Coordinates of C-alpha atoms and ligand atoms in Angstrom, one line a residue:
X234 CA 19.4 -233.3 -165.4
X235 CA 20.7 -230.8 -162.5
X236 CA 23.7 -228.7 -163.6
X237 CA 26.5 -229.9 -162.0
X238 CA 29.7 -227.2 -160.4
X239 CA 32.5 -227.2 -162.2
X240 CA 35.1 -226.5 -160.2
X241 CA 33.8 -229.4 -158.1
X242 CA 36.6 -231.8 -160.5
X243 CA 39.7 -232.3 -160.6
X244 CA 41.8 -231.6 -163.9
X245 CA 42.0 -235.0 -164.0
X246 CA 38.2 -235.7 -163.5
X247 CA 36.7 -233.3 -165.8
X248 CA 39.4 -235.0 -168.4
X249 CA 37.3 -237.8 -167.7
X250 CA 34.6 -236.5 -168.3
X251 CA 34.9 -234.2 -171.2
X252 CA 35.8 -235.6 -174.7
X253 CA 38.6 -235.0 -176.4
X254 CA 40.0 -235.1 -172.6
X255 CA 42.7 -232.1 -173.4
X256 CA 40.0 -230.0 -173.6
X257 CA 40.3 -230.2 -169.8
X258 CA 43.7 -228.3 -169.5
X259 CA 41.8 -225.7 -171.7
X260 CA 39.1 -225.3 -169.7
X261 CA 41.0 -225.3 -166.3
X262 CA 43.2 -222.6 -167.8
X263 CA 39.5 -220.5 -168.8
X264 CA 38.5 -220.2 -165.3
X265 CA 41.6 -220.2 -163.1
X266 CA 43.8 -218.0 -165.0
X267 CA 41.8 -215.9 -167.4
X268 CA 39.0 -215.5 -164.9
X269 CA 36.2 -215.8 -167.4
X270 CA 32.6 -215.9 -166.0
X271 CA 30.7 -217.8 -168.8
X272 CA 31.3 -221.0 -171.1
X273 CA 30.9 -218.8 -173.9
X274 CA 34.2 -216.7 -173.1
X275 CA 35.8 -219.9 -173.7
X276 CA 37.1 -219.2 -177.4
X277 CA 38.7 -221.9 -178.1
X278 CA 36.9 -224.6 -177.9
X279 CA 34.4 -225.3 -180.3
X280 CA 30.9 -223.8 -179.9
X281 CA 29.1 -226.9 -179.6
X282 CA 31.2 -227.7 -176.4
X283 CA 30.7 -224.2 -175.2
X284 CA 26.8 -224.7 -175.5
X285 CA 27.2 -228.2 -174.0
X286 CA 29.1 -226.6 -171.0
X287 CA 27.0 -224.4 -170.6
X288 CA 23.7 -226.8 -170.4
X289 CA 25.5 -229.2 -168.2
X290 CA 27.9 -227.0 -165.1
X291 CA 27.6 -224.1 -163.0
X292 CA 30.6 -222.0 -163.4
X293 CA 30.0 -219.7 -160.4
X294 CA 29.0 -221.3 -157.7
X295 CA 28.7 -218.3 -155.1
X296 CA 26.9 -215.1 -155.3
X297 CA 28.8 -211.9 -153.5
X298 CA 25.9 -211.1 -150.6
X299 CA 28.2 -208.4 -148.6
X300 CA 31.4 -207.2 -148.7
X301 CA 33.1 -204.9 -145.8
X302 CA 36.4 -203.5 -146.2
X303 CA 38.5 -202.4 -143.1
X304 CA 40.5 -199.3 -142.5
X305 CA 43.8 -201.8 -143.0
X306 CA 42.8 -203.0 -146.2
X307 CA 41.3 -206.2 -144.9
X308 CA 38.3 -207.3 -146.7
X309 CA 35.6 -209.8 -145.4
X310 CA 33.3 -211.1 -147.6
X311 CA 29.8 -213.1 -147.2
X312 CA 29.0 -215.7 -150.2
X313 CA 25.8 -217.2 -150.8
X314 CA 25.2 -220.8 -151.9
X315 CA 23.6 -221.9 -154.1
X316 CA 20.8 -223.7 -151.6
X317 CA 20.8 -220.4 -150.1
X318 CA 23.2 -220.9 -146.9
X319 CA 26.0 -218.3 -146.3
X320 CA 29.9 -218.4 -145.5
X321 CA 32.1 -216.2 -144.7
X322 CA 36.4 -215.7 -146.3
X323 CA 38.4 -212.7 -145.9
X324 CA 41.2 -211.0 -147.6
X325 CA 44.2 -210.1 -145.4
X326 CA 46.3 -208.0 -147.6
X327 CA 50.3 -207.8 -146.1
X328 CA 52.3 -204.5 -147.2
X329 CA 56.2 -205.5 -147.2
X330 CA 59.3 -204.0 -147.7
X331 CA 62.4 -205.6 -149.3
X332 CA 65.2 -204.9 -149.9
X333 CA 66.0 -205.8 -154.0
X334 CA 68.9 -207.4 -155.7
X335 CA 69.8 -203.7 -157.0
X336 CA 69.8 -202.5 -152.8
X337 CA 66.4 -200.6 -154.1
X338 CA 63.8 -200.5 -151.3
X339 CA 61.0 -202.3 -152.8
X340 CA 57.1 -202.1 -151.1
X341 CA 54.9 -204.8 -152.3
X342 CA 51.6 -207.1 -150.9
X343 CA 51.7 -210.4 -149.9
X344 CA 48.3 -211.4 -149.9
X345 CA 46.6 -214.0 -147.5
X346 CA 42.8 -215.6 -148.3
X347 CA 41.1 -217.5 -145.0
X348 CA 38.4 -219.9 -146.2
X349 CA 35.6 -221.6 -144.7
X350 CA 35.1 -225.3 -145.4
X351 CA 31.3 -226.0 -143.9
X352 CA 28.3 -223.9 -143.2
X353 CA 28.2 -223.6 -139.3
X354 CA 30.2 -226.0 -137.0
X355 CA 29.8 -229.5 -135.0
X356 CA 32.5 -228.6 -132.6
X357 CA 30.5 -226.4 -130.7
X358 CA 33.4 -224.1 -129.0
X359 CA 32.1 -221.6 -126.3
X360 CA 34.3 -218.8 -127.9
X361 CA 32.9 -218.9 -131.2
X362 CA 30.5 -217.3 -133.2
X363 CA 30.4 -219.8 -136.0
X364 CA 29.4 -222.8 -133.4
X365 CA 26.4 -221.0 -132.1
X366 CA 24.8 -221.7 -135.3
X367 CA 25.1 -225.2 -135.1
X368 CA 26.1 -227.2 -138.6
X369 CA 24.3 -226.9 -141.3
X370 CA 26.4 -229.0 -144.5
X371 CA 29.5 -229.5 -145.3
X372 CA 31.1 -227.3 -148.4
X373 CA 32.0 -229.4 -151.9
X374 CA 35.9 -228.8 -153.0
X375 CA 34.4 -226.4 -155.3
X376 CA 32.6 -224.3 -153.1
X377 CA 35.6 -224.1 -151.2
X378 CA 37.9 -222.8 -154.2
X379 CA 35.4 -220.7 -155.2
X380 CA 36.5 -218.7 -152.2
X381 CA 39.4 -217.8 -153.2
X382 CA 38.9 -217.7 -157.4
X383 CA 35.9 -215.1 -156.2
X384 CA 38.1 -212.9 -154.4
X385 CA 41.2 -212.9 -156.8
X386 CA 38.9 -212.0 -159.3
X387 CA 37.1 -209.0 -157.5
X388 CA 40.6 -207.9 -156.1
X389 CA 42.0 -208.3 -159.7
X390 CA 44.8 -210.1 -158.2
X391 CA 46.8 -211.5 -161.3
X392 CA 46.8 -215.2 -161.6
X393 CA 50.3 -215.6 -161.0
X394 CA 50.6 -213.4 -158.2
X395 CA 51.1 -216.0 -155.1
X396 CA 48.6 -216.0 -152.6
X397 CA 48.8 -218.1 -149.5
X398 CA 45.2 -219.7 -148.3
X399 CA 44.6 -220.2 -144.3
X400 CA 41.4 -223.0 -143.4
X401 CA 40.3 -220.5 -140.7
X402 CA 36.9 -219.2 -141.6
X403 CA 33.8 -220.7 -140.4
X404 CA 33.9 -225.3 -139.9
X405 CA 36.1 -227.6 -138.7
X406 CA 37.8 -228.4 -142.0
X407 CA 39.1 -231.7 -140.6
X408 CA 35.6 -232.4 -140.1
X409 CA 35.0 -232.2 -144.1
X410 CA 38.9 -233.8 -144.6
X411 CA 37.7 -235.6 -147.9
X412 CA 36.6 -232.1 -149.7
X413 CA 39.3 -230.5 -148.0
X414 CA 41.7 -232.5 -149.3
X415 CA 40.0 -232.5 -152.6
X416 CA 40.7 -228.9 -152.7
X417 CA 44.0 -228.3 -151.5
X418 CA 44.9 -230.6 -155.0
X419 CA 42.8 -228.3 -156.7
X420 CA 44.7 -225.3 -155.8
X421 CA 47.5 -226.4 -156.5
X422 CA 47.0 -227.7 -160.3
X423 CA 49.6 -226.0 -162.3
X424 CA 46.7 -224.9 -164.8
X425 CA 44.6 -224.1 -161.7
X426 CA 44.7 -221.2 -159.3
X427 CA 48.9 -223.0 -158.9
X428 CA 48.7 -222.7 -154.9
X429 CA 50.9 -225.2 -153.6
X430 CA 50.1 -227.0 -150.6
X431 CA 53.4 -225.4 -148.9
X432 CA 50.9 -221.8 -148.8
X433 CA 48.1 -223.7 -147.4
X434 CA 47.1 -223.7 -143.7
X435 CA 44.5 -226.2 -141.9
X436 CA 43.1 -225.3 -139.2
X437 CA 41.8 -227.9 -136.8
X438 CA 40.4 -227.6 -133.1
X439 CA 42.3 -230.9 -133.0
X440 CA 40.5 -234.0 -133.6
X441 CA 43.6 -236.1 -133.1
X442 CA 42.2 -239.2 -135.4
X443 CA 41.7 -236.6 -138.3
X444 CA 44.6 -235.2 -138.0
X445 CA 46.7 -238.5 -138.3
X446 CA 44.4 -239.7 -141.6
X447 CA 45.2 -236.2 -142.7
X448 CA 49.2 -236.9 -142.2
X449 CA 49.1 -240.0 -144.3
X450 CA 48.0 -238.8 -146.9
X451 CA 51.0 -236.7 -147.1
X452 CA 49.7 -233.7 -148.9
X453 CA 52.2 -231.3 -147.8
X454 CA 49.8 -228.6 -146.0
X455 CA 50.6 -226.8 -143.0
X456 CA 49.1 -227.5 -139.6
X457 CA 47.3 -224.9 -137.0
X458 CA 46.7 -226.3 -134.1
X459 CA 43.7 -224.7 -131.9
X460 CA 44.7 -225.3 -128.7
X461 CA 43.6 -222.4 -126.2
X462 CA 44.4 -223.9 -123.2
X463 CA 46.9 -226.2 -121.7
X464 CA 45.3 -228.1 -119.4
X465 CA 42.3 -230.8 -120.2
X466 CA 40.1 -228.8 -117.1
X467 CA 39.8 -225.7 -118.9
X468 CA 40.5 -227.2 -122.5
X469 CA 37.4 -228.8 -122.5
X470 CA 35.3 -226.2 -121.3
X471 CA 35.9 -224.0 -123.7
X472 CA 36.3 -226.7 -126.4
X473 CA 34.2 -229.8 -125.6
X474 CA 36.0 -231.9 -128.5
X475 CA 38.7 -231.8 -125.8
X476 CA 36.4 -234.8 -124.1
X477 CA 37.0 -236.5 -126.8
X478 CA 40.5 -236.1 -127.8
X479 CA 42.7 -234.5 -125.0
X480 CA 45.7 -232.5 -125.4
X481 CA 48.3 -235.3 -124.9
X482 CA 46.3 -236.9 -128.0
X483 CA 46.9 -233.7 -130.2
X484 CA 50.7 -233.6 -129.0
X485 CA 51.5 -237.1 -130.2
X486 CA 49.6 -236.7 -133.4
X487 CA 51.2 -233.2 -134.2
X488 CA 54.6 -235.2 -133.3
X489 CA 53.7 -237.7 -136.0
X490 CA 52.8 -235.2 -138.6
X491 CA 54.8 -235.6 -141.2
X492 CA 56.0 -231.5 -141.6
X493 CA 58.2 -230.0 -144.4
X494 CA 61.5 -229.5 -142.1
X495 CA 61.8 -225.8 -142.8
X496 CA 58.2 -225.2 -141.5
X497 CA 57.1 -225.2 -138.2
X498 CA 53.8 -226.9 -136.6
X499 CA 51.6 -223.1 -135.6
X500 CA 49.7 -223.1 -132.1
X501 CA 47.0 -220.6 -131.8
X502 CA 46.2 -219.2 -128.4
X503 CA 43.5 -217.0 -128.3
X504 CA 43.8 -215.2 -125.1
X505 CA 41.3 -214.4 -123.1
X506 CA 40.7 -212.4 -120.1
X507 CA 41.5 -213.5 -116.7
X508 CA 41.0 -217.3 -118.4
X509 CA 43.9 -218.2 -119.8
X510 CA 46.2 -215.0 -119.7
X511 CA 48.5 -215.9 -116.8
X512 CA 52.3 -216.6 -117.0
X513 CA 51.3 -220.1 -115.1
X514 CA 49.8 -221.1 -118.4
X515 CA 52.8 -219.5 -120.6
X516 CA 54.8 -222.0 -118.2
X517 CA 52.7 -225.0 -119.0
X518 CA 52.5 -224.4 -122.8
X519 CA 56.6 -224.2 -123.4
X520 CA 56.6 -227.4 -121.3
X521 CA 54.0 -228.9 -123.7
X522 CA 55.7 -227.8 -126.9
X523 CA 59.3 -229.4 -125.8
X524 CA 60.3 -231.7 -128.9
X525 CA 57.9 -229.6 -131.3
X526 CA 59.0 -227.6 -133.9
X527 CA 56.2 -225.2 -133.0
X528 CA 55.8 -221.4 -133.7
X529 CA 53.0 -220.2 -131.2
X530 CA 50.1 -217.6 -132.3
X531 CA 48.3 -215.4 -129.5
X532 CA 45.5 -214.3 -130.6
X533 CA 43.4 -211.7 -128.8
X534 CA 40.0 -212.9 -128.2
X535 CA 37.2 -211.0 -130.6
X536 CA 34.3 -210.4 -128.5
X537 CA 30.7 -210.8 -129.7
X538 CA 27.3 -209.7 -128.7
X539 CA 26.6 -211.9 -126.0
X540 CA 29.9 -213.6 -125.5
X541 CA 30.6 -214.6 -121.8
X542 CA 34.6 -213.4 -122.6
X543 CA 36.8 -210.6 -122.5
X544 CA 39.3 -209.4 -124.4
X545 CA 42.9 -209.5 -122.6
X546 CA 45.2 -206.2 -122.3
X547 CA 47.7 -205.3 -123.9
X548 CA 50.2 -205.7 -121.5
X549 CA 49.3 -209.1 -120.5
X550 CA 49.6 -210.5 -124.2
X551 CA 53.1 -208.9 -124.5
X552 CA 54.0 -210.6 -121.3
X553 CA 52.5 -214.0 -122.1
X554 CA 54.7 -213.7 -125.4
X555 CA 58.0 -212.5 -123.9
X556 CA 57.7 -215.3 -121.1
X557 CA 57.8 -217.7 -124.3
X558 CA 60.4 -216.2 -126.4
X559 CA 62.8 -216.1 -122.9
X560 CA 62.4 -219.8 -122.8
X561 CA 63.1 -220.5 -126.6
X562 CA 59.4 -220.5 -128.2
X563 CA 59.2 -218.8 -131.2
X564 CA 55.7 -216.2 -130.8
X565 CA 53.6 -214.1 -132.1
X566 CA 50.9 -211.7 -131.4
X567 CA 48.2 -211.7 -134.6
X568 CA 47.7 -208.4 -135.6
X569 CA 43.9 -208.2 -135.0
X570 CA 43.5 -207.7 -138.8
X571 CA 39.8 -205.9 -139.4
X572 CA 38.9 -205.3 -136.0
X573 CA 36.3 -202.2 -137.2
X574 CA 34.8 -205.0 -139.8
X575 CA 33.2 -207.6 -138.1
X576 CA 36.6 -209.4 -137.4
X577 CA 36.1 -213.3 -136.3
X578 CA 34.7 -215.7 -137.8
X579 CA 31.0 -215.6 -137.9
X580 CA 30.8 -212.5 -137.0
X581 CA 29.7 -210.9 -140.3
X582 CA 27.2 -213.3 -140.7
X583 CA 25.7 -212.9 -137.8
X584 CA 25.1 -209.1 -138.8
X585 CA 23.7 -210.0 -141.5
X586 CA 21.1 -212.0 -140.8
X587 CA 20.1 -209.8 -138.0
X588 CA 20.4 -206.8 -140.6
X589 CA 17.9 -208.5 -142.6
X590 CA 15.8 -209.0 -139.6
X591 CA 15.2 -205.4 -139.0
X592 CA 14.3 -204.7 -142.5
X593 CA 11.5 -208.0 -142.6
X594 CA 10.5 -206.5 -139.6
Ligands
SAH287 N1 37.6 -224.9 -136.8 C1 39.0 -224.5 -137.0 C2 39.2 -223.4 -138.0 C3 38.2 -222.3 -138.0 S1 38.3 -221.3 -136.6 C4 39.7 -224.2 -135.7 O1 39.0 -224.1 -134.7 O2 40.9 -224.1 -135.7 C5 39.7 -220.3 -136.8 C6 40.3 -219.6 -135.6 O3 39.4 -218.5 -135.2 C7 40.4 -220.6 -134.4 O4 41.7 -220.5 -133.9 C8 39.4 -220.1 -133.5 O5 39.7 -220.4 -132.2 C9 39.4 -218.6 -133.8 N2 38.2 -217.9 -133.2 C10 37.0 -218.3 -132.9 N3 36.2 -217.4 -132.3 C11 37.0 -216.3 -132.1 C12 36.9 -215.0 -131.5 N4 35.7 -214.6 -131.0 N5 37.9 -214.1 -131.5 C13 39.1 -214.5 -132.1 N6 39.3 -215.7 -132.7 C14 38.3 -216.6 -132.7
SF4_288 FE1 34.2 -224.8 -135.0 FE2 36.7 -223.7 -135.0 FE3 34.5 -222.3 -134.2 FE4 35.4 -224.3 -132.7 S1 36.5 -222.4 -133.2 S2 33.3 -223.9 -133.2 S3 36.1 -225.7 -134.3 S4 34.9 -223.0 -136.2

């Protein structure tokens, strides 16, 4: 029989699975908190079990291909599968200063994980890096969790220390919504990696049908909308889902959502030159987001080897944002995290493979 991946179940499942069933809470509490990397670690469960474990599950389901670390700390990372196929999450580490209780000044990191949730993309968005690649598979829930047990691990982040998880790595996640969903109850199992959905971002480029299923089953995650554009013309050019589901689509369904009322819907806007960059558009977008309790992302476009875009200026992107925060938008501007690593998604992969290219060749 093929071993099977572990953190594919749910506490819940494995209970099911594994008899006496409380052995499950064990086990969960082996790999999320104490980070072990092998069923014999497990020392308290009886060696029989371990050995049985050990004949039946794969316990890590990734192997570490690449790692680049940028001058701010950020560090992207390329996993292999086990079929072979590769995916890409980064770290984006947060330095903070608070104020304490005692009036201390007090520096600490908040630390932020983005994910991928399938190898390549359907969507096929002219932008991107990922979508040249076409799809390739979906990722299980475990494969996705992975991700981030991988990276608290080789960070040695403790397991309490919070972390908050963004779906923005390489897929459509809400084109994978049942292992995606799968895995946002997986993070946030008390005796798992305890990441509540409240710390979790999706991501979607907006397929409008998803995006309803996704609100009804009420897991309270927080919504990115990809939008990019605010008219259908351009929207779909760059996007072609947009054919499919328009913007007006995505506005009633993000109006539907059901949203924790101290949390705002997020709007990214990647800006690109001469595109979508004018105040015109700025205009259109605060019209769009009337009724919405919306916080709005620009984020300067990454370019790539071959990509038919430019990155906007400076000045335009701070312009774009104060025209929004003048009309009562809340904005903005990502800080281009890891821009000397190979920042957007896909991007390290892409070297990669061409890396290993030049050495076959
Ligand atoms: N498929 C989902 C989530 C993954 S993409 C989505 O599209 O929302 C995550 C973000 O990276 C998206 O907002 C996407 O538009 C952005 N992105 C893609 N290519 C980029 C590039 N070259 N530079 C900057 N951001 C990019
Ligand atoms: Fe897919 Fe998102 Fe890239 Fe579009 S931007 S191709 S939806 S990963």
């Amino acid at each position: 029989m093929e071993k099977v991946n572990i953190l594919d179940f749910s506490k819940e499942e494995l209970a099911k699975k594994i008899k006496p069933s409380f052995r499950a809470k064990q086990i969960y509490q082996w790999i999320y908190h104490k980070y072990i990397n092998s069923f014999e670690e497990m020392k308290n469960l009886p060696k029989d079990m371990r050995e049985n474990l050990e004949k039946n599950y794969i316990l890590n389901p990734l192997k570490f291909v690449k790692v680049e670390v940028s001058s701010d700390e950020s560090k992207k990372y390329l996993f292999a599968l086990h079929d072979g196929y590769t995916v890409e999450a980064v770290l984006l580490p947060m330095k903070k200063e608070e104020i304490d209780e005692k009036g201390k000044l007090v520096h600490h990191t908040k630390y932020t994980i983005c994910i991928s949730s399938q190898v390549g993309c359907k969507i096929g968005c002219s932008f991107c890096l990922t979508a040249k690649e076409g799809f390739k598979r979906n990722l299980t829930p475990g494969e996705i969790t992975a991700q981030v047990l991988e990276i608290k691990k080789d960070n040695n982040i403790a397991q309490e220390r919070r972390v908050n998880i963004v779906y923005m790595g390489m897929g459509e996640p809400l084109d994978n919504l049942d292992n995606v969903a799968k895995a946002v109850k997986i993070f946030a199992d008390l005796d798992g990696l305890c990441i509540s959905p409240r710390r979790q971002t999706i991501s979607t480029s907006g397929l409008s049908n998803q995006i309803a299923k996704l609100g009804k089953m009420d897991l309270g995650i927080l919504l990115a909308i990809s939008l990019h554009a605010v008219d259908d013309e351009l929207r779909q050019k760059l996007m072609p889902i947009n054919k499919a589901y328009n913007i007006e689509s995505i506005i009633n369904a993000v109006k539907a959502f059901p949203i924790d009322t101290r949390k705002r819907v997020m709007f990214e806007y990647l800006v690109m030159q001469n595109v979508n960059d004018d105040i015109k558009s700025a205009k259109k977008l605060v019209k769009l987001l009337h009724g919405i309790k919306s916080k709005v992302n620009l984020i300067y476009f990454n370019p790539h080897i071959g990509s038919e875009f430019q990155r906007p200026s400076r000045n335009s992107v701070v312009a774009f944002q104060q025209y929004l925060v003048d009309h009562g938008v809340l904005c903005t501007i990502r800080q281009s995290k890891g821009l000397d690593i190979s920042a957007a998604c896909g991007q390290l992969k892409e070297k990669t493979d061409k890396e290993l290219q030049n050495d076959n060749s």
